[in-house]
């Protein structure tokens, strides 16, 4: 399985690097790869959020007995593992390939950064949707901007440190 992931990562990296030359003046190859991989992951996240919120959860509250989960938070809970897993694979095998840390260490650190992202997502959605009464999907998009900044710094300086 690791061989497949490494080979896939190399292919994706080559495809991304092919489109890099016009951006050479503005950013490093690593930052460009992070941007492309992150953008792809975010777009999938937003599409999944929209689909699950509107067609899976269908705007309904979920009664757990002791507490009730709002539809926008339930949707976050459902899609977060998907974007987390795909994000880790893209960052490990495409963006931050120079890191010499063990995969297990990277994964544990990645989950720590993701925990920060989850907290930012949760608090941001609570504020924007429940207190300011914005629509859930645009609120998710707004909160994503904050998590991108936090995530890049965390992944570069902590998770995939060289």
Coordinates of N, CA, C and O in Angstrom, one line a residue:
X1 N 0.8 -1.2 0.0 CA 0.0 0.0 0.0 C 0.9 1.3 0.0 O 0.5 2.2 -0.7
X2 N 2.0 1.2 0.8 CA 2.8 2.4 0.8 C 3.4 2.7 -0.5 O 3.5 3.9 -0.9
X3 N 3.8 1.7 -1.3 CA 4.4 1.9 -2.6 C 3.4 2.6 -3.5 O 3.7 3.5 -4.3
X4 N 2.1 2.2 -3.4 CA 1.1 2.8 -4.3 C 0.9 4.3 -3.9 O 0.8 5.1 -4.8
X5 N 0.9 4.6 -2.6 CA 0.8 5.9 -2.1 C 2.0 6.8 -2.6 O 1.8 7.9 -3.0
X6 N 3.2 6.2 -2.5 CA 4.4 7.0 -2.9 C 4.4 7.2 -4.4 O 4.6 8.4 -4.8
X7 N 4.0 6.2 -5.2 CA 4.0 6.4 -6.6 C 2.9 7.4 -7.0 O 3.1 8.2 -7.9
X8 N 1.7 7.3 -6.4 CA 0.6 8.2 -6.7 C 1.1 9.6 -6.3 O 0.8 10.6 -7.0
X9 N 1.7 9.8 -5.2 CA 2.2 11.1 -4.7 C 3.2 11.7 -5.7 O 3.1 12.9 -6.0
X10 N 4.1 10.9 -6.2 CA 5.0 11.4 -7.2 C 4.3 11.8 -8.5 O 4.7 12.9 -9.1
X11 N 3.4 11.0 -8.9 CA 2.6 11.4 -10.1 C 1.8 12.7 -10.0 O 1.9 13.6 -10.8
X12 N 1.2 12.9 -8.8 CA 0.5 14.1 -8.5 C 1.4 15.3 -8.4 O 1.2 16.3 -9.0
X13 N 2.6 15.0 -7.8 CA 3.6 16.1 -7.6 C 4.1 16.5 -9.0 O 4.2 17.7 -9.2
X14 N 4.4 15.6 -9.9 CA 4.8 16.0 -11.2 C 3.8 16.8 -12.0 O 4.1 17.7 -12.7
X15 N 2.5 16.4 -11.8 CA 1.4 17.1 -12.5 C 1.3 18.5 -12.0 O 1.2 19.5 -12.7
X16 N 1.5 18.7 -10.7 CA 1.4 20.0 -10.0 C 2.6 20.8 -10.5 O 2.5 22.0 -10.8
X17 N 3.8 20.2 -10.4 CA 5.0 20.9 -10.8 C 5.0 21.4 -12.2 O 5.7 22.4 -12.6
X18 N 4.3 20.7 -13.1 CA 4.2 21.1 -14.5 C 3.5 22.4 -14.6 O 3.9 23.2 -15.5
X19 N 2.6 22.7 -13.7 CA 1.9 24.0 -13.8 C 2.5 25.1 -12.9 O 2.0 26.2 -12.9
X20 N 3.7 24.8 -12.3 CA 4.3 25.7 -11.4 C 5.0 26.9 -12.0 O 5.0 28.0 -11.4
X21 N 5.7 26.8 -13.2 CA 6.5 27.9 -13.7 C 6.0 29.3 -13.6 O 6.7 30.2 -13.2
X22 N 4.7 29.5 -14.0 CA 4.2 30.9 -13.9 C 4.2 31.5 -12.5 O 4.1 32.7 -12.3
X23 N 4.2 30.6 -11.5 CA 4.1 31.0 -10.1 C 5.5 31.1 -9.4 O 5.6 31.5 -8.2
X24 N 6.5 30.8 -10.1 CA 7.9 30.7 -9.5 C 8.3 32.0 -8.9 O 9.0 31.9 -7.8
X25 N 7.9 33.1 -9.4 CA 8.3 34.4 -8.9 C 7.6 34.7 -7.5 O 8.1 35.5 -6.7
X26 N 6.5 34.1 -7.3 CA 5.7 34.4 -6.1 C 5.8 33.5 -4.9 O 5.5 33.9 -3.8
X27 N 6.2 32.2 -5.2 CA 6.2 31.2 -4.1 C 7.1 30.1 -4.4 O 7.5 29.8 -5.5
X28 N 7.4 29.4 -3.3 CA 8.3 28.2 -3.4 C 7.5 27.0 -4.0 O 6.2 27.0 -3.9
X29 N 8.1 26.0 -4.5 CA 7.4 24.8 -5.0 C 6.6 24.2 -3.9 O 5.5 23.7 -4.2
X30 N 7.1 24.1 -2.7 CA 6.4 23.5 -1.6 C 5.1 24.3 -1.3 O 4.0 23.7 -1.1
X31 N 5.2 25.6 -1.3 CA 4.0 26.4 -1.0 C 3.0 26.2 -2.1 O 1.7 26.1 -1.9
X32 N 3.4 26.2 -3.3 CA 2.5 26.0 -4.5 C 1.8 24.6 -4.4 O 0.6 24.5 -4.6
X33 N 2.6 23.6 -4.1 CA 2.0 22.2 -3.9 C 1.0 22.2 -2.8 O -0.1 21.6 -2.9
X34 N 1.3 22.9 -1.7 CA 0.4 23.0 -0.6 C -0.9 23.7 -1.0 O -2.0 23.2 -0.7
X35 N -0.7 24.7 -1.8 CA -1.9 25.5 -2.3 C -2.8 24.6 -3.2 O -4.0 24.6 -3.1
X36 N -2.2 23.9 -4.1 CA -2.9 23.1 -5.1 C -3.6 21.9 -4.3 O -4.8 21.7 -4.5
X37 N -2.8 21.2 -3.5 CA -3.4 20.1 -2.8 C -4.5 20.6 -1.8 O -5.6 20.0 -1.7
X38 N -4.2 21.7 -1.1 CA -5.2 22.2 -0.2 C -6.4 22.7 -0.9 O -7.5 22.4 -0.4
X39 N -6.3 23.3 -2.0 CA -7.5 23.8 -2.8 C -8.3 22.6 -3.2 O -9.5 22.6 -3.0
X40 N -7.7 21.6 -3.7 CA -8.4 20.4 -4.1 C -9.2 19.8 -2.9 O -10.4 19.4 -3.0
X41 N -8.5 19.7 -1.8 CA -9.1 19.1 -0.6 C -10.2 19.9 -0.1 O -11.3 19.4 0.3
X42 N -10.0 21.2 -0.1 CA -11.1 22.2 0.4 C -12.3 22.1 -0.5 O -13.4 22.1 -0.1
X43 N -12.1 22.0 -1.8 CA -13.2 22.0 -2.8 C -14.0 20.7 -2.5 O -15.3 20.7 -2.5
X44 N -13.3 19.6 -2.3 CA -14.0 18.3 -2.0 C -14.8 18.5 -0.7 O -15.9 18.0 -0.6
X45 N -14.1 19.1 0.3 CA -14.8 19.3 1.6 C -16.0 20.1 1.5 O -17.1 19.8 2.0
X46 N -16.0 21.2 0.7 CA -17.1 22.1 0.5 C -18.3 21.4 -0.2 O -19.4 21.5 0.2
X47 N -17.9 20.7 -1.2 CA -19.0 19.9 -2.0 C -19.6 18.9 -1.1 O -20.8 18.7 -1.1
X48 N -18.8 18.1 -0.4 CA -19.3 17.1 0.6 C -20.2 17.8 1.6 O -21.3 17.2 2.0
X49 N -19.7 18.9 2.2 CA -20.5 19.6 3.2 C -21.9 20.0 2.6 O -22.9 19.7 3.2
X50 N -21.9 20.6 1.4 CA -23.2 21.0 0.8 C -24.1 19.7 0.6 O -25.3 19.8 0.9
X51 N -23.5 18.7 0.0 CA -24.3 17.5 -0.3 C -24.9 16.8 1.0 O -26.0 16.5 1.1
X52 N -24.0 16.6 2.0 CA -24.4 16.0 3.2 C -25.4 16.8 4.0 O -26.5 16.3 4.5
X53 N -25.2 18.1 4.0 CA -26.1 19.0 4.8 C -27.5 19.1 4.1 O -28.5 19.0 4.8
X54 N -27.5 19.2 2.8 CA -28.8 19.3 2.1 C -29.5 18.0 1.8 O -30.7 18.0 1.8
X55 N -28.7 17.0 1.5 CA -29.3 15.7 1.0 C -29.2 14.6 2.0 O -30.0 13.6 2.0
X56 N -28.2 14.6 2.9 CA -28.0 13.5 3.9 C -28.7 13.9 5.2 O -29.6 13.2 5.6
X57 N -28.2 15.0 5.8 CA -28.8 15.4 7.1 C -30.1 16.1 6.8 O -31.0 16.1 7.7
X58 N -30.3 16.7 5.7 CA -31.5 17.4 5.3 C -32.0 18.5 6.3 O -33.2 18.6 6.6
X59 N -31.1 19.2 6.8 CA -31.3 20.4 7.7 C -32.0 20.0 9.0 O -32.6 20.8 9.7
X60 N -31.9 18.7 9.4 CA -32.6 18.2 10.6 C -31.7 18.2 11.8 O -30.5 17.8 11.6
X61 N -32.2 18.4 12.9 CA -31.5 18.3 14.2 C -31.5 16.8 14.6 O -32.5 16.1 14.3
X62 N -30.4 16.4 15.2 CA -30.3 15.0 15.6 C -30.3 14.9 17.1 O -29.4 15.3 17.8
X63 N -31.4 14.2 17.6 CA -31.6 14.1 19.0 C -30.9 12.9 19.6 O -31.2 11.8 19.2
X64 N -29.9 13.1 20.4 CA -29.0 12.1 21.0 C -29.6 11.6 22.4 O -28.9 10.8 23.0
X65 N -30.7 12.2 22.8 CA -31.2 11.8 24.1 C -30.8 12.8 25.1 O -31.6 13.6 25.7
X66 N -29.5 12.9 25.4 CA -29.0 13.9 26.4 C -28.8 15.3 25.8 O -28.7 16.3 26.5
X67 N -28.5 15.3 24.5 CA -28.3 16.6 23.8 C -28.7 16.4 22.4 O -29.0 15.3 21.9
X68 N -28.8 17.6 21.7 CA -29.3 17.6 20.3 C -28.1 18.2 19.5 O -27.5 19.2 19.9
X69 N -27.8 17.6 18.4 CA -26.8 18.0 17.5 C -27.4 18.8 16.3 O -28.3 18.3 15.7
X70 N -27.0 20.0 16.1 CA -27.5 20.8 15.0 C -27.1 20.3 13.7 O -26.0 19.6 13.6
X71 N -27.8 20.5 12.6 CA -27.5 19.9 11.3 C -26.2 20.3 10.8 O -25.4 19.5 10.2
X72 N -25.8 21.6 11.0 CA -24.5 22.0 10.5 C -23.3 21.4 11.2 O -22.3 21.1 10.6
X73 N -23.5 21.1 12.5 CA -22.4 20.5 13.3 C -22.4 19.0 13.0 O -21.3 18.4 12.8
X74 N -23.6 18.4 12.8 CA -23.6 16.9 12.4 C -22.9 16.7 11.1 O -22.2 15.8 10.9
X75 N -23.2 17.6 10.1 CA -22.5 17.6 8.8 C -21.0 17.7 9.0 O -20.3 16.9 8.4
X76 N -20.6 18.6 9.8 CA -19.1 18.7 10.1 C -18.6 17.4 10.6 O -17.5 16.9 10.2
X77 N -19.3 16.8 11.6 CA -18.8 15.5 12.2 C -18.7 14.4 11.1 O -17.8 13.6 11.1
X78 N -19.6 14.4 10.2 CA -19.7 13.4 9.1 C -18.5 13.5 8.1 O -17.9 12.6 7.8
X79 N -18.3 14.8 7.7 CA -17.3 14.9 6.6 C -15.9 15.2 7.1 O -15.0 15.0 6.3
X80 N -15.7 15.6 8.3 CA -14.4 15.9 8.8 C -13.4 14.7 8.6 O -12.2 15.0 8.2
X81 N -13.7 13.5 9.0 CA -12.8 12.4 8.8 C -12.3 12.2 7.3 O -11.2 11.9 7.1
X82 N -13.2 12.5 6.4 CA -12.9 12.3 5.0 C -11.8 13.3 4.6 O -10.8 13.0 4.0
X83 N -12.1 14.6 4.9 CA -11.1 15.6 4.5 C -9.8 15.5 5.3 O -8.8 15.8 4.7
X84 N -9.9 15.0 6.5 CA -8.7 14.8 7.3 C -7.8 13.8 6.7 O -6.6 14.0 6.5
X85 N -8.4 12.6 6.4 CA -7.6 11.5 5.8 C -7.0 11.9 4.4 O -5.8 11.7 4.2
X86 N -7.8 12.5 3.6 CA -7.3 12.8 2.2 C -6.2 13.9 2.4 O -5.2 13.9 1.7
X87 N -6.4 14.9 3.3 CA -5.5 15.9 3.5 C -4.1 15.4 4.0 O -3.1 15.9 3.5
X88 N -4.1 14.5 4.9 CA -2.9 13.9 5.4 C -2.1 13.2 4.3 O -0.9 13.4 4.1
X89 N -2.8 12.4 3.5 CA -2.1 11.7 2.4 C -1.5 12.7 1.4 O -0.4 12.5 0.9
X90 N -2.3 13.7 1.0 CA -1.7 14.7 0.1 C -0.5 15.4 0.7 O 0.5 15.6 0.0
X91 N -0.6 15.8 1.9 CA 0.5 16.6 2.5 C 1.7 15.7 2.7 O 2.9 16.1 2.4
X92 N 1.5 14.4 3.1 CA 2.7 13.5 3.3 C 3.3 13.1 2.0 O 4.6 13.1 1.9
X93 N 2.5 12.8 1.0 CA 3.1 12.2 -0.2 C 3.3 13.1 -1.4 O 3.9 12.8 -2.4
X94 N 2.7 14.4 -1.2 CA 2.9 15.3 -2.3 C 3.6 16.6 -1.9 O 4.5 17.0 -2.6
X95 N 3.2 17.2 -0.8 CA 3.7 18.5 -0.4 C 5.0 18.4 0.4 O 6.0 19.0 0.0
X96 N 4.9 17.8 1.6 CA 6.0 17.8 2.5 C 6.8 16.5 2.5 O 7.0 15.8 3.5
X97 N 7.3 16.1 1.3 CA 8.0 14.8 1.1 C 9.4 14.8 1.7 O 9.9 13.7 1.9
X98 N 9.9 15.9 2.1 CA 11.3 16.0 2.6 C 11.4 15.7 4.1 O 12.5 15.5 4.6
X99 N 10.3 15.6 4.7 CA 10.3 15.4 6.2 C 10.9 14.0 6.5 O 10.6 13.0 5.9
X100 N 11.8 14.0 7.5 CA 12.4 12.8 7.9 C 11.8 12.1 9.1 O 12.3 11.2 9.7
X101 N 10.7 12.7 9.6 CA 10.0 12.2 10.7 C 9.3 10.9 10.4 O 8.9 10.7 9.2
X102 N 9.2 10.0 11.3 CA 8.5 8.7 11.1 C 7.0 9.0 10.8 O 6.4 10.0 11.3
X103 N 6.4 8.1 9.9 CA 5.0 8.3 9.6 C 4.1 8.4 10.7 O 3.1 9.1 10.8
X104 N 4.3 7.5 11.7 CA 3.5 7.5 12.9 C 3.6 8.9 13.7 O 2.5 9.4 14.1
X105 N 4.8 9.4 13.8 CA 4.9 10.7 14.4 C 4.2 11.8 13.6 O 3.5 12.6 14.2
X106 N 4.4 11.8 12.3 CA 3.7 12.7 11.4 C 2.2 12.6 11.6 O 1.5 13.6 11.7
X107 N 1.6 11.4 11.7 CA 0.2 11.2 11.8 C -0.3 11.8 13.1 O -1.3 12.5 13.2
X108 N 0.4 11.5 14.2 CA 0.0 12.0 15.5 C 0.0 13.5 15.6 O -0.9 14.1 16.1
X109 N 1.1 14.1 15.0 CA 1.2 15.6 15.0 C 0.1 16.1 14.0 O -0.5 17.2 14.3
X110 N -0.2 15.4 12.9 CA -1.2 15.9 12.0 C -2.6 15.9 12.8 O -3.3 16.9 12.6
X111 N -2.8 14.9 13.5 CA -4.1 14.9 14.3 C -4.2 16.0 15.3 O -5.2 16.6 15.6
X112 N -3.0 16.4 15.9 CA -3.0 17.6 16.8 C -3.4 18.9 16.0 O -4.2 19.7 16.5
X113 N -2.8 19.1 14.9 CA -3.1 20.3 14.1 C -4.6 20.2 13.6 O -5.3 21.2 13.7
X114 N -5.0 19.0 13.2 CA -6.4 18.8 12.8 C -7.4 19.1 14.0 O -8.4 19.7 13.8
X115 N -7.0 18.7 15.2 CA -7.8 19.1 16.4 C -7.9 20.6 16.5 O -9.0 21.0 16.8
X116 N -6.9 21.3 16.3 CA -7.0 22.8 16.3 C -7.9 23.2 15.2 O -8.8 24.1 15.4
X117 N -7.8 22.6 14.0 CA -8.7 23.0 12.9 C -10.2 22.7 13.3 O -11.1 23.4 12.9
X118 N -10.4 21.5 13.9 CA -11.8 21.1 14.3 C -12.3 22.2 15.3 O -13.5 22.6 15.2
X119 N -11.5 22.6 16.2 CA -12.0 23.6 17.2 C -12.3 24.9 16.5 O -13.4 25.5 16.8
X120 N -11.5 25.3 15.6 CA -11.7 26.6 14.8 C -13.0 26.4 14.0 O -13.9 27.3 14.0
X121 N -13.2 25.2 13.4 CA -14.4 25.0 12.6 C -15.7 25.0 13.5 O -16.7 25.6 13.2
X122 N -15.6 24.3 14.6 CA -16.7 24.2 15.5 C -17.1 25.6 16.1 O -18.3 26.0 16.0
X123 N -16.2 26.3 16.6 CA -16.5 27.7 17.2 C -16.9 28.6 16.1 O -17.9 29.3 16.2
X124 N -16.2 28.6 14.9 CA -16.6 29.4 13.8 C -18.0 29.2 13.3 O -18.8 30.1 13.1
X125 N -18.4 27.9 13.2 CA -19.7 27.6 12.7 C -20.8 28.0 13.7 O -21.9 28.4 13.4
X126 N -20.5 27.7 15.0 CA -21.4 28.1 16.1 C -21.7 29.6 16.0 O -22.8 30.0 16.1
X127 N -20.6 30.4 15.9 CA -20.8 31.8 15.9 C -21.5 32.3 14.7 O -22.5 33.0 14.7
X128 N -21.1 31.9 13.5 CA -21.6 32.4 12.2 C -23.1 31.9 12.0 O -23.9 32.6 11.6
X129 N -23.3 30.6 12.3 CA -24.7 30.0 12.0 C -25.6 30.3 13.1 O -26.8 30.8 12.8
X130 N -25.3 30.0 14.3 CA -26.2 30.1 15.4 C -26.4 31.5 16.0 O -27.5 31.9 16.5
X131 N -25.3 32.3 16.0 CA -25.4 33.6 16.6 C -25.6 34.7 15.6 O -26.3 35.7 15.9
X132 N -24.9 34.6 14.4 CA -25.1 35.7 13.4 C -26.1 35.3 12.3 O -26.3 36.1 11.4
X133 N -26.5 34.0 12.4 CA -27.6 33.6 11.5 C -27.2 33.6 10.0 O -28.0 33.9 9.1
X134 N -26.0 33.3 9.7 CA -25.5 33.1 8.3 C -25.9 31.7 7.8 O -26.0 30.8 8.6
X135 N -25.9 31.5 6.5 CA -26.2 30.2 5.9 C -25.0 29.3 6.3 O -23.8 29.7 6.3
X136 N -25.2 28.0 6.5 CA -24.2 27.1 6.9 C -23.0 26.9 5.8 O -21.9 26.9 6.2
X137 N -23.4 26.7 4.6 CA -22.3 26.5 3.6 C -21.4 27.7 3.4 O -20.1 27.5 3.5
X138 N -21.9 28.9 3.2 CA -20.9 30.0 3.2 C -20.2 30.2 4.5 O -19.0 30.7 4.5
X139 N -20.8 29.9 5.6 CA -20.1 30.0 6.9 C -18.9 29.0 6.9 O -17.9 29.4 7.4
X140 N -19.2 27.8 6.4 CA -18.1 26.8 6.4 C -17.0 27.3 5.5 O -15.8 27.2 5.8
X141 N -17.3 27.9 4.4 CA -16.3 28.5 3.5 C -15.4 29.6 4.2 O -14.2 29.6 4.0
X142 N -16.1 30.4 4.9 CA -15.4 31.5 5.6 C -14.5 31.0 6.7 O -13.3 31.4 6.8
X143 N -15.0 30.0 7.5 CA -14.1 29.4 8.5 C -12.9 28.7 7.9 O -11.8 28.7 8.5
X144 N -13.1 28.1 6.7 CA -12.0 27.4 6.1 C -10.8 28.3 5.8 O -9.7 27.8 5.9
X145 N -11.0 29.6 5.6 CA -9.9 30.5 5.3 C -9.0 30.5 6.6 O -7.8 30.5 6.5
X146 N -9.6 30.6 7.8 CA -8.8 30.6 9.0 C -8.1 29.3 9.2 O -6.9 29.3 9.6
X147 N -8.7 28.2 8.9 CA -8.1 26.9 9.1 C -6.9 26.7 8.1 O -6.0 26.0 8.5
X148 N -7.0 27.3 6.9 CA -5.9 27.1 6.0 C -4.7 27.8 6.5 O -3.6 27.2 6.4
X149 N -4.8 28.9 7.0 CA -3.6 29.6 7.6 C -3.0 28.9 8.8 O -1.8 28.6 8.8
X150 N -3.9 28.5 9.7 CA -3.4 27.7 10.9 C -2.8 26.4 10.4 O -1.8 26.0 10.9
X151 N -3.4 25.7 9.5 CA -3.0 24.4 9.0 C -1.6 24.5 8.3 O -0.7 23.7 8.6
X152 N -1.4 25.5 7.5 CA -0.1 25.5 6.7 C 1.0 25.7 7.7 O 2.0 25.1 7.7
X153 N 0.8 26.7 8.6 CA 1.9 26.9 9.6 C 2.1 25.7 10.5 O 3.3 25.3 10.7
X154 N 1.1 25.0 10.9 CA 1.2 23.8 11.8 C 1.8 22.7 11.0 O 2.7 22.0 11.6
X155 N 1.4 22.5 9.8 CA 2.0 21.3 9.0 C 3.5 21.6 8.7 O 4.3 20.7 8.8
X156 N 3.8 22.8 8.2 CA 5.2 23.1 7.8 C 6.1 23.1 9.0 O 7.2 22.5 9.0
X157 N 5.8 23.7 10.1 CA 6.7 23.9 11.2 C 6.6 22.8 12.3 O 7.5 22.7 13.1
X158 N 5.6 22.0 12.3 CA 5.4 21.0 13.3 C 5.2 19.6 12.8 O 6.1 18.7 13.0
X159 N 4.2 19.3 12.0 CA 3.9 18.0 11.5 C 4.9 17.4 10.6 O 5.4 16.3 10.8
X160 N 5.3 18.1 9.6 CA 6.2 17.6 8.6 C 7.6 18.3 8.6 O 8.2 18.5 7.6
X161 N 8.0 18.7 9.8 CA 9.3 19.4 10.0 C 10.4 18.6 9.4 O 10.4 17.3 9.5
X162 N 11.4 19.3 8.8 CA 12.5 18.6 8.3 C 13.7 18.7 9.2 O 13.8 19.6 10.0

